[in-house]
Amino acid sequence: MQKDLNWDTTPLYTSPVAPELTRAFDDATTRVAGFRERYRSRVAGLSAESLLEALKAYESLQEALAKPQLYAHLLFAADSENDEHKRLSQKSEEFGNAMGRELIFFDLEIIQMEEEPFGMLAEDPLLANYRHFLMLLRKFKKHTLSEREESLLSQKSLTGVQAFSRLFDEVSASLRYTLEMDGETREMTGEELLALLHHPDRELRERAFGTFLKRHEEHGILFSAVFNNMALDHAQELELRDYKHPMEPTNMGNEIPTEVVESLMQVSEANYPLAQEYFRLKAQLLGIPRLKNSDVYAPITESDRKYSFEEARSMTVEAYRGFSEEFAQLADSFFTGKRVDVLPRPGKGGGAFCMGMTPSLPPYLLLNFTGNLRDISTMAHEVGHGIHYLLAQRQSMLNYHPTLPLAETASVFGEMLLTRRLLEKETDVEVKKSLLCAKIEDIIATTFRQNVLTRFEERMHLERAGGLLTAGTLCDIWWEENAKLYGDAVEMIEPYRYGWSYISHFIHARFYCYSYTCAELVVLSLFQRYLKERESFVPVYREILADGGSKSPGDTLAPAGIVFSDPGFWQGGYDLLGDLISELKALL
Ligand SMILES: [Zn+2]
């Protein structure tokens, strides 16, 4: 049975040692060399017509390069302890790096074009599909180095940041825990321990979370070395590329001005009391004087209801069906196509993700389903990402990936659809309360918690500039930023000092976390419109997703009337959270 719930990667390649896979690496290498020979040192002189041809060839190359690498990544995520997977993953990383270096000239030559000819090309209707890509590249003009320098930096990153990132992944996935539960000693993965934060037994929740964190503390030397190297590497990069602030490169790539990000964060902080109000309410619901942070996700009713995978799947698909038949069919295609890896197991990566592939290959989903309601939310979340990617397949490769600030839109919207459907169908007040709590906790996790994470990350980078950060310093920064959110409403358990050390976003995607905050607030606004407009909103929303990364976030959201630069917009999202808390209070 278990095997049925694994994803099927054979439509990509039949095995990690398949000859087609070796051929894919070889063919792509040959094609890259051909592209380089044809265009190197010639990009500046291209007419609109030939630049169009070059961009199309470049996209087709990117697709050919992506396929074997994505396959390697999927295998590694499914079982990082398999030696074949490790070898392939390492080969793929070196391959991607080498190919990237061969191709870097193309972006650089576009970036270095003279203003006037570039302006003419950017305005040419022939290149309309690539205007956003070209304009975004050019924004990085003053932060870009020569081809030789870029190539060297990239090459050395294999043994630098990328090596540390790999070490982080391998060590994290290798950690095993033992826990006394129901009178027996069990061996568990980190994911299984974290799932116990939803267990009704208060003592067990704290012990499970503590066990998880203490194991991280034992590896404190390693984790703090990884974090320090990430921060030092970024600091060097900022200096070499002349950026003023650690968040600047991310914000530029996201096409959101730094002031707007700062305003998002300040509005979030001003609303921390809203979270504290909820935490006090939750303590009341649990019948305890004050929450510990291991109680935040505790179930409020005794029922420890578990759902089978089949139930979860059907609940997810039906939630999307309530929105549109097309969305339901897209959602179900992941399950019928065996593109979901469902259960946790040793060696499998933690958490959950959706792997967007290319405009011609459908995405894959990784879950760690343990059967609680939150796992169904996660399923609806990842399926939302999947639908986003499927709809964006009408875009060409360079416009396929949604821009980061919108990357979490469809996923969070999908979770909202699930909650609303469950609330509507439910008649039992106790269950309704649970559902509302779960939704509110979710919003707190995607807004306030991500804001805490972003502030930690910002301070980590800023304070690393003053010298090495010891594990103790990282713990202190983490503690201080979390304390701002929890105030006196929640007591943090002592081992939580090491809570920073397992957040892989800090390692894999710098300053990604505020994308969640941004998306949640966008979704709260979109969802309000959907509730008001119902069917007529469906095509508006569908277009937002189908735009993929072809436009800036601002341009993508304009048809829905969303303006990021207005701080009132962010506050509007938090007001809706306030309404949900009132809805819960009304049930008490
Ligand atoms: Zn997501």
Coordinates of N, CA, C and O and ligand atoms in Angstrom, one line a residue, residues 352-354 378 381-382 384-385 407-412 415 446 505 512 516, ligand 1:
A352 N 7.0 20.0 3.2 CA 6.2 19.7 2.0 C 6.6 20.7 0.9 O 7.0 21.8 1.2
F353 N 6.6 20.3 -0.3 CA 6.8 21.3 -1.4 C 6.2 20.9 -2.7 O 5.8 19.7 -2.9
C354 N 6.0 21.8 -3.6 CA 5.6 21.6 -4.9 C 6.8 21.9 -5.8 O 7.3 23.0 -5.7
T378 N -2.1 21.3 4.3 CA -0.9 21.3 3.6 C -1.1 20.7 2.2 O -0.5 21.2 1.2
H381 N -2.7 23.2 0.2 CA -1.6 24.2 -0.1 C -0.8 23.8 -1.3 O -0.6 24.6 -2.2
E382 N -0.2 22.6 -1.2 CA 0.8 22.2 -2.2 C 0.0 22.0 -3.6 O 0.6 22.3 -4.6
G384 N -2.5 23.7 -4.5 CA -2.6 25.1 -5.0 C -1.4 25.6 -5.8 O -1.5 26.1 -6.9
H385 N -0.2 25.3 -5.2 CA 1.0 25.6 -6.0 C 1.0 24.9 -7.3 O 1.3 25.4 -8.4
A407 N 4.3 33.8 -5.3 CA 4.5 32.4 -5.4 C 3.6 31.6 -4.4 O 3.2 30.5 -4.7
E408 N 3.2 32.3 -3.3 CA 2.4 31.6 -2.3 C 0.9 31.9 -2.4 O 0.1 31.6 -1.6
T409 N 0.5 32.6 -3.5 CA -0.9 33.0 -3.6 C -1.8 31.8 -3.8 O -2.8 31.7 -3.0
A410 N -1.6 31.0 -4.8 CA -2.6 29.9 -5.1 C -2.6 28.9 -3.9 O -3.7 28.3 -3.7
S411 N -1.5 28.7 -3.3 CA -1.4 27.7 -2.2 C -2.2 28.2 -1.0 O -3.0 27.4 -0.5
V412 N -2.1 29.5 -0.6 CA -2.8 30.0 0.5 C -4.3 30.1 0.2 O -5.1 29.9 1.0
E415 N -5.9 26.8 0.7 CA -6.1 26.4 2.1 C -7.4 27.1 2.5 O -8.2 26.6 3.3
T446 N 1.6 32.2 8.8 CA 2.1 32.7 7.5 C 2.3 34.2 7.5 O 2.9 34.7 6.6
H505 N 14.5 27.7 5.0 CA 14.5 28.8 4.1 C 15.7 29.7 4.3 O 16.1 30.4 3.3
Y512 N 13.0 34.7 1.7 CA 11.8 34.1 1.1 C 10.6 34.3 2.0 O 9.5 34.5 1.6
Y516 N 5.5 34.8 2.2 CA 4.3 34.2 2.8 C 3.4 35.3 3.4 O 2.2 35.2 3.2
Ligands
ZN1 ZN 4.0 27.1 -0.3

